[in-house]
Amino acid sequence: MSDFFETDDDLVLQLADLLPDDAGEVVLFARDEPLKIETDTPLIETGVVEDSHITASGTEVNGLTYSQFANGMTLYHDNDQILIIAPDI
């Protein structure tokens, strides 16, 4: 029997595996476990959305953290447990 569910390893996703909406945006919601997003695409800006913004898929992201990448993708998330691993420009 595998110990898969008994490990303390973080979940790791590749940025390229995420499917953005028509505007190049992806929204991730809070998880109980840490989540790492890895990419070779440079990270060009991070911050918090301070004004009302609704993504092309219809999600209001005001107050969420955003990470914008050189390939045009913007990732929004509401959880301090999400770690972005990408080179900076």
The first five atom37 places (N, CA, C, CB, O) and aatype in JSON, in Angstrom:
{
  "aatype": [12, 15, 3, 13, 13, 6, 16, 3, 3, 3, 10, 19, 10, 5, 10, 0, 3, 10, 10, 14, 3, 3, 0, 7, 6, 19, 19, 10, 13, 0, 1, 3, 6, 14, 10, 11, 9, 6, 16, 3, 16, 14, 10, 9, 6, 16, 7, 19, 19, 6, 3, 15, 8, 9, 16, 0, 15, 7, 16, 6, 19, 2, 7, 10, 16, 18, 15, 5, 13, 0, 2, 7, 12, 16, 10, 18, 8, 3, 2, 3, 5, 9, 10, 9, 9, 0, 14, 3, 9],
  "atom_mask": [
    [1, 1, 1, 1, 1],
    [1, 1, 1, 1, 1],
    [1, 1, 1, 1, 1],
    [1, 1, 1, 1, 1],
    [1, 1, 1, 1, 1],
    [1, 1, 1, 1, 1],
    [1, 1, 1, 1, 1],
    [1, 1, 1, 1, 1],
    [1, 1, 1, 1, 1],
    [1, 1, 1, 1, 1],
    [1, 1, 1, 1, 1],
    [1, 1, 1, 1, 1],
    [1, 1, 1, 1, 1],
    [1, 1, 1, 1, 1],
    [1, 1, 1, 1, 1],
    [1, 1, 1, 1, 1],
    [1, 1, 1, 1, 1],
    [1, 1, 1, 1, 1],
    [1, 1, 1, 1, 1],
    [1, 1, 1, 1, 1],
    [1, 1, 1, 1, 1],
    [1, 1, 1, 1, 1],
    [1, 1, 1, 1, 1],
    [1, 1, 1, 0, 1],
    [1, 1, 1, 1, 1],
    [1, 1, 1, 1, 1],
    [1, 1, 1, 1, 1],
    [1, 1, 1, 1, 1],
    [1, 1, 1, 1, 1],
    [1, 1, 1, 1, 1],
    [1, 1, 1, 1, 1],
    [1, 1, 1, 1, 1],
    [1, 1, 1, 1, 1],
    [1, 1, 1, 1, 1],
    [1, 1, 1, 1, 1],
    [1, 1, 1, 1, 1],
    [1, 1, 1, 1, 1],
    [1, 1, 1, 1, 1],
    [1, 1, 1, 1, 1],
    [1, 1, 1, 1, 1],
    [1, 1, 1, 1, 1],
    [1, 1, 1, 1, 1],
    [1, 1, 1, 1, 1],
    [1, 1, 1, 1, 1],
    [1, 1, 1, 1, 1],
    [1, 1, 1, 1, 1],
    [1, 1, 1, 0, 1],
    [1, 1, 1, 1, 1],
    [1, 1, 1, 1, 1],
    [1, 1, 1, 1, 1],
    [1, 1, 1, 1, 1],
    [1, 1, 1, 1, 1],
    [1, 1, 1, 1, 1],
    [1, 1, 1, 1, 1],
    [1, 1, 1, 1, 1],
    [1, 1, 1, 1, 1],
    [1, 1, 1, 1, 1],
    [1, 1, 1, 0, 1],
    [1, 1, 1, 1, 1],
    [1, 1, 1, 1, 1],
    [1, 1, 1, 1, 1],
    [1, 1, 1, 1, 1],
    [1, 1, 1, 0, 1],
    [1, 1, 1, 1, 1],
    [1, 1, 1, 1, 1],
    [1, 1, 1, 1, 1],
    [1, 1, 1, 1, 1],
    [1, 1, 1, 1, 1],
    [1, 1, 1, 1, 1],
    [1, 1, 1, 1, 1],
    [1, 1, 1, 1, 1],
    [1, 1, 1, 0, 1],
    [1, 1, 1, 1, 1],
    [1, 1, 1, 1, 1],
    [1, 1, 1, 1, 1],
    [1, 1, 1, 1, 1],
    [1, 1, 1, 1, 1],
    [1, 1, 1, 1, 1],
    [1, 1, 1, 1, 1],
    [1, 1, 1, 1, 1],
    [1, 1, 1, 1, 1],
    [1, 1, 1, 1, 1],
    [1, 1, 1, 1, 1],
    [1, 1, 1, 1, 1],
    [1, 1, 1, 1, 1],
    [1, 1, 1, 1, 1],
    [1, 1, 1, 1, 1],
    [1, 1, 1, 1, 1],
    [1, 1, 1, 1, 1]
  ],
  "atom_positions": [
    [[0.85, -1.18, 0.0], [0.0, 0.0, 0.0], [0.89, 1.25, 0.0], [-0.96, 0.0, 1.23], [1.9, 1.3, 0.7]],
    [[0.52, 2.22, -0.77], [1.29, 3.46, -0.92], [1.1, 4.39, 0.26], [0.9, 4.17, -2.21], [0.04, 4.4, 0.89]],
    [[2.13, 5.16, 0.56], [2.05, 6.18, 1.61], [1.71, 7.54, 1.03], [3.37, 6.26, 2.38], [1.96, 8.56, 1.67]],
    [[1.14, 7.57, -0.18], [0.87, 8.82, -0.88], [0.13, 9.82, -0.02], [0.08, 8.54, -2.13], [0.5, 10.99, 0.01]],
    [[-0.91, 9.4, 0.67], [-1.74, 10.31, 1.45], [-1.13, 10.65, 2.8], [-3.1, 9.72, 1.65], [-1.65, 11.5, 3.51]],
    [[-0.03, 10.01, 3.16], [0.59, 10.26, 4.46], [1.83, 11.15, 4.37], [0.96, 8.95, 5.09], [2.48, 11.39, 5.39]],
    [[2.16, 11.64, 3.19], [3.34, 12.5, 3.05], [3.0, 13.94, 3.4], [3.9, 12.41, 1.63], [1.84, 14.35, 3.33]],
    [[4.02, 14.69, 3.77], [3.86, 16.11, 4.08], [4.29, 16.98, 2.9], [4.66, 16.48, 5.32], [4.41, 18.2, 3.06]],
    [[4.53, 16.4, 1.75], [4.99, 17.15, 0.59], [3.9, 18.09, 0.09], [5.43, 16.2, -0.54], [2.72, 17.77, 0.13]],
    [[4.34, 19.27, -0.38], [3.41, 20.23, -0.94], [2.95, 19.78, -2.32], [4.05, 21.63, -1.02], [3.66, 19.07, -3.03]],
    [[1.75, 20.21, -2.69], [1.25, 19.98, -4.03], [1.97, 20.95, -4.96], [-0.31, 20.17, -4.1], [2.06, 22.14, -4.66]],
    [[2.48, 20.46, -6.08], [3.21, 21.28, -7.04], [2.5, 21.21, -8.39], [4.69, 20.81, -7.17], [2.24, 20.12, -8.91]],
    [[2.2, 22.38, -8.95], [1.61, 22.48, -10.29], [2.56, 23.25, -11.18], [0.22, 23.16, -10.24], [3.34, 24.08, -10.71]],
    [[2.5, 22.98, -12.47], [3.24, 23.74, -13.45], [2.33, 24.83, -13.99], [3.77, 22.82, -14.61], [1.16, 24.57, -14.29]],
    [[2.83, 26.06, -14.11], [2.03, 27.16, -14.64], [1.44, 26.8, -16.0], [2.89, 28.43, -14.74], [0.3, 27.15, -16.29]],
    [[2.21, 26.11, -16.82], [1.76, 25.75, -18.17], [0.56, 24.81, -18.15], [2.9, 25.11, -18.95], [-0.15, 24.7, -19.14]],
    [[0.33, 24.13, -17.04], [-0.8, 23.2, -16.93], [-2.1, 23.9, -16.57], [-0.5, 22.15, -15.89], [-3.17, 23.3, -16.69]],
    [[-2.03, 25.17, -16.14], [-3.23, 25.91, -15.78], [-3.88, 26.45, -17.04], [-2.9, 27.06, -14.79], [-3.19, 26.88, -17.96]],
    [[-5.2, 26.43, -17.08], [-5.94, 26.89, -18.26], [-6.53, 28.27, -18.02], [-7.06, 25.89, -18.63], [-7.52, 28.4, -17.3]],
    [[-5.93, 29.3, -18.61], [-6.45, 30.66, -18.4], [-7.75, 30.89, -19.18], [-5.41, 31.7, -18.82], [-8.05, 30.17, -20.13]],
    [[-8.5, 31.91, -18.75], [-9.71, 32.31, -19.48], [-9.3, 33.1, -20.72], [-10.66, 33.15, -18.58], [-8.11, 33.19, -21.04]],
    [[-10.27, 33.66, -21.4], [-10.0, 34.39, -22.66], [-9.1, 35.61, -22.48], [-11.29, 34.83, -23.29], [-8.48, 36.07, -23.44]],
    [[-9.01, 36.15, -21.26], [-8.16, 37.31, -20.98], [-6.8, 36.9, -20.4], [-8.88, 38.25, -20.01], [-6.02, 37.76, -20.01]],
    [[-6.51, 35.6, -20.36], [-5.22, 35.13, -19.84], [-5.16, 35.09, -18.33], [0.0, 0.0, 0.0], [-4.07, 35.16, -17.76]],
    [[-6.31, 34.99, -17.65], [-6.36, 35.02, -16.19], [-6.78, 33.65, -15.62], [-7.34, 36.11, -15.71], [-7.6, 32.94, -16.2]],
    [[-6.18, 33.33, -14.47], [-6.5, 32.11, -13.74], [-6.74, 32.51, -12.29], [-5.34, 31.04, -13.86], [-5.99, 33.31, -11.73]],
    [[-7.79, 31.97, -11.67], [-8.1, 32.24, -10.27], [-7.99, 30.94, -9.49], [-9.52, 32.88, -10.12], [-8.63, 29.95, -9.84]],
    [[-7.17, 30.94, -8.43], [-7.05, 29.79, -7.53], [-7.61, 30.18, -6.17], [-5.56, 29.31, -7.39], [-7.37, 31.28, -5.69]],
    [[-8.37, 29.28, -5.56], [-8.96, 29.57, -4.26], [-8.24, 28.84, -3.15], [-10.43, 29.19, -4.26], [-7.48, 27.9, -3.4]],
    [[-8.47, 29.27, -1.92], [-7.77, 28.78, -0.72], [-7.83, 27.26, -0.61], [-8.38, 29.41, 0.53], [-8.81, 26.61, -0.97]],
    [[-6.73, 26.74, -0.11], [-6.61, 25.32, 0.19], [-6.1, 25.2, 1.61], [-5.65, 24.59, -0.83], [-5.58, 26.16, 2.19]],
    [[-6.25, 24.02, 2.18], [-5.71, 23.78, 3.51], [-4.22, 23.46, 3.46], [-6.47, 22.64, 4.18], [-3.49, 23.71, 4.42]],
    [[-3.77, 22.9, 2.34], [-2.38, 22.52, 2.2], [-1.64, 23.53, 1.33], [-2.26, 21.1, 1.59], [-2.25, 24.19, 0.49]],
    [[-0.32, 23.66, 1.53], [0.47, 24.55, 0.67], [0.42, 24.11, -0.78], [1.92, 24.59, 1.15], [0.29, 22.92, -1.08]],
    [[0.51, 25.05, -1.67], [0.51, 24.79, -3.11], [1.65, 25.57, -3.73], [-0.87, 25.18, -3.77], [1.81, 26.77, -3.48]],
    [[2.45, 24.89, -4.55], [3.54, 25.55, -5.27], [3.19, 25.59, -6.75], [4.89, 24.81, -5.04], [2.71, 24.61, -7.32]],
    [[3.45, 26.74, -7.37], [3.31, 26.9, -8.81], [4.71, 27.12, -9.36], [2.33, 28.09, -9.18], [5.36, 28.11, -9.01]],
    [[5.18, 26.22, -10.21], [6.5, 26.33, -10.78], [6.4, 26.72, -12.26], [7.28, 25.01, -10.63], [5.49, 26.29, -12.96]],
    [[7.35, 27.53, -12.7], [7.38, 27.93, -14.11], [8.75, 28.46, -14.47], [6.3, 28.99, -14.39], [9.5, 28.94, -13.62]],
    [[9.07, 28.37, -15.76], [10.28, 29.0, -16.29], [9.96, 30.38, -16.83], [10.91, 28.12, -17.39], [10.86, 31.12, -17.21]],
    [[8.68, 30.73, -16.87], [8.24, 32.03, -17.37], [8.51, 33.09, -16.3], [6.73, 32.01, -17.74], [8.1, 32.92, -15.16]],
    [[9.19, 34.16, -16.65], [9.5, 35.19, -15.66], [8.25, 35.83, -15.04], [10.36, 36.26, -16.3], [7.25, 36.07, -15.71]],
    [[8.36, 36.1, -13.76], [7.34, 36.81, -12.99], [7.66, 38.29, -13.08], [7.28, 36.32, -11.49], [8.76, 38.71, -12.71]],
    [[6.71, 39.1, -13.58], [7.03, 40.51, -13.79], [6.39, 41.43, -12.76], [6.61, 40.92, -15.15], [6.87, 42.55, -12.56]],
    [[5.31, 40.98, -12.11], [4.68, 41.86, -11.12], [3.81, 41.04, -10.17], [3.83, 42.95, -11.82], [3.17, 40.06, -10.58]],
    [[3.79, 41.44, -8.91], [2.88, 40.87, -7.93], [2.28, 42.0, -7.12], [3.61, 39.84, -7.0], [2.83, 43.09, -7.05]],
    [[1.15, 41.73, -6.52], [0.49, 42.73, -5.69], [-0.88, 42.26, -5.26], [0.0, 0.0, 0.0], [-1.2, 41.07, -5.34]],
    [[-1.69, 43.2, -4.81], [-3.06, 42.93, -4.38], [-3.99, 43.77, -5.24], [-3.26, 43.23, -2.85], [-3.74, 44.96, -5.44]],
    [[-5.04, 43.16, -5.74], [-6.03, 43.88, -6.56], [-6.79, 44.82, -5.64], [-7.0, 42.88, -7.3], [-7.48, 44.37, -4.72]],
    [[-6.68, 46.12, -5.88], [-7.29, 47.11, -4.99], [-8.61, 47.66, -5.51], [-6.35, 48.24, -4.77], [-9.36, 48.28, -4.76]],
    [[-8.9, 47.44, -6.79], [-10.15, 47.92, -7.38], [-10.97, 46.73, -7.84], [-9.87, 48.88, -8.56], [-10.47, 45.61, -7.96]],
    [[-12.24, 46.97, -8.09], [-13.11, 45.92, -8.59], [-12.6, 45.44, -9.95], [-14.56, 46.42, -8.7], [-12.32, 46.25, -10.84]],
    [[-12.5, 44.15, -10.09], [-12.11, 43.55, -11.38], [-12.79, 42.2, -11.48], [-10.54, 43.41, -11.51], [-12.68, 41.37, -10.58]],
    [[-13.5, 41.99, -12.57], [-14.14, 40.71, -12.82], [-13.42, 40.07, -14.01], [-15.69, 40.87, -13.11], [-13.28, 40.69, -15.06]],
    [[-12.96, 38.84, -13.82], [-12.26, 38.13, -14.89], [-13.21, 37.77, -16.01], [-11.57, 36.87, -14.34], [-14.43, 37.85, -15.85]],
    [[-12.66, 37.38, -17.14], [-13.48, 36.98, -18.29], [-14.36, 35.77, -17.96], [-12.59, 36.65, -19.5], [-15.4, 35.56, -18.58]],
    [[-13.94, 34.98, -16.97], [-14.74, 33.83, -16.56], [-15.79, 34.2, -15.52], [-13.84, 32.73, -16.0], [-16.57, 33.35, -15.09]],
    [[-15.82, 35.49, -15.1], [-16.87, 35.98, -14.22], [-16.56, 35.99, -12.73], [0.0, 0.0, 0.0], [-17.48, 36.11, -11.92]],
    [[-15.3, 35.88, -12.35], [-14.92, 35.87, -10.93], [-14.44, 37.25, -10.5], [-13.82, 34.82, -10.67], [-13.55, 37.82, -11.13]],
    [[-15.01, 37.79, -9.44], [-14.56, 39.06, -8.85], [-13.28, 38.78, -8.07], [-15.67, 39.7, -7.91], [-13.26, 37.9, -7.2]],
    [[-12.21, 39.51, -8.37], [-10.91, 39.25, -7.75], [-10.43, 40.4, -6.86], [-9.88, 38.99, -8.83], [-9.28, 40.39, -6.42]],
    [[-11.28, 41.37, -6.59], [-10.91, 42.47, -5.7], [-10.43, 41.92, -4.36], [-12.11, 43.43, -5.49], [-11.11, 41.11, -3.74]],
    [[-9.25, 42.37, -3.92], [-8.68, 41.92, -2.65], [-7.79, 40.7, -2.74], [0.0, 0.0, 0.0], [-7.13, 40.34, -1.77]],
    [[-7.77, 40.06, -3.9], [-6.91, 38.89, -4.06], [-5.49, 39.3, -4.44], [-7.49, 37.94, -5.13], [-5.28, 40.38, -4.98]],
    [[-4.55, 38.44, -4.16], [-3.17, 38.62, -4.59], [-3.1, 38.24, -6.06], [-2.18, 37.76, -3.72], [-3.77, 37.31, -6.5]],
    [[-2.27, 38.96, -6.83], [-2.07, 38.6, -8.23], [-0.59, 38.44, -8.52], [-2.69, 39.64, -9.17], [0.26, 39.08, -7.9]],
    [[-0.29, 37.59, -9.48], [1.06, 37.4, -10.0], [0.94, 37.45, -11.51], [1.71, 36.05, -9.51], [0.23, 36.64, -12.11]],
    [[1.63, 38.39, -12.13], [1.58, 38.56, -13.58], [2.88, 38.05, -14.18], [1.33, 40.05, -13.98], [3.97, 38.36, -13.68]],
    [[2.77, 37.26, -15.25], [3.91, 36.62, -15.87], [4.2, 37.21, -17.24], [3.68, 35.13, -15.99], [3.33, 37.82, -17.86]],
    [[5.44, 37.04, -17.7], [5.89, 37.6, -18.97], [5.11, 37.06, -20.18], [7.36, 37.33, -19.16], [5.09, 37.7, -21.23]],
    [[4.49, 35.91, -20.03], [3.72, 35.34, -21.14], [2.3, 35.91, -21.23], [3.64, 33.82, -21.0], [1.52, 35.5, -22.08]],
    [[1.97, 36.88, -20.35], [0.67, 37.52, -20.37], [-0.34, 36.93, -19.4], [0.0, 0.0, 0.0], [-1.41, 37.51, -19.2]],
    [[-0.03, 35.79, -18.78], [-0.94, 35.18, -17.82], [-0.9, 35.93, -16.5], [-0.59, 33.7, -17.61], [0.16, 36.34, -16.03]],
    [[-2.08, 36.09, -15.9], [-2.18, 36.64, -14.55], [-2.85, 35.6, -13.68], [-2.97, 37.99, -14.53], [-3.92, 35.09, -14.01]],
    [[-2.22, 35.3, -12.56], [-2.73, 34.32, -11.6], [-3.22, 35.07, -10.37], [-1.63, 33.26, -11.22], [-2.47, 35.84, -9.77]],
    [[-4.47, 34.84, -9.99], [-5.05, 35.44, -8.79], [-5.24, 34.36, -7.74], [-6.41, 36.14, -9.1], [-5.64, 33.24, -8.06]],
    [[-4.94, 34.7, -6.48], [-5.17, 33.71, -5.42], [-5.44, 34.43, -4.1], [-3.95, 32.76, -5.27], [-5.04, 35.57, -3.91]],
    [[-6.12, 33.73, -3.2], [-6.53, 34.32, -1.93], [-5.88, 33.64, -0.74], [-8.03, 34.27, -1.78], [-6.41, 33.7, 0.37]],
    [[-4.75, 32.99, -0.95], [-4.18, 32.17, 0.1], [-2.69, 32.42, 0.24], [-4.45, 30.7, -0.17], [-1.95, 32.34, -0.74]],
    [[-2.25, 32.71, 1.45], [-0.81, 32.89, 1.7], [-0.02, 31.61, 1.55], [-0.6, 33.45, 3.08], [1.21, 31.64, 1.54]],
    [[-0.71, 30.47, 1.44], [-0.01, 29.2, 1.31], [0.34, 28.86, -0.14], [-0.85, 28.1, 1.9], [0.85, 27.77, -0.4]],
    [[0.08, 29.76, -1.07], [0.46, 29.52, -2.45], [1.8, 30.19, -2.7], [-0.61, 30.05, -3.43], [1.96, 31.39, -2.49]],
    [[2.75, 29.4, -3.16], [4.11, 29.86, -3.41], [4.37, 29.83, -4.91], [5.16, 28.99, -2.65], [4.2, 28.79, -5.54]],
    [[4.78, 30.94, -5.48], [5.11, 31.02, -6.89], [6.62, 30.87, -7.03], [4.62, 32.37, -7.52], [7.39, 31.61, -6.43]],
    [[7.04, 29.9, -7.84], [8.45, 29.68, -8.08], [8.72, 29.99, -9.54], [8.89, 28.22, -7.71], [8.43, 29.18, -10.43]],
    [[9.27, 31.18, -9.79], [9.51, 31.65, -11.16], [10.65, 32.64, -11.13], [8.23, 32.3, -11.77], [10.87, 33.32, -10.13]],
    [[11.38, 32.74, -12.24], [12.43, 33.78, -12.3], [11.79, 35.16, -12.42], [13.38, 33.53, -13.5], [10.74, 35.32, -13.05]],
    [[12.42, 36.14, -11.82], [11.97, 37.53, -11.94], [12.64, 38.18, -13.14], [12.27, 38.33, -10.66], [13.76, 37.8, -13.51]],
    [[11.96, 39.15, -13.73], [12.58, 39.93, -14.81], [13.45, 40.99, -14.16], [11.51, 40.58, -15.77], [14.09, 41.78, -14.86]]
  ]
}
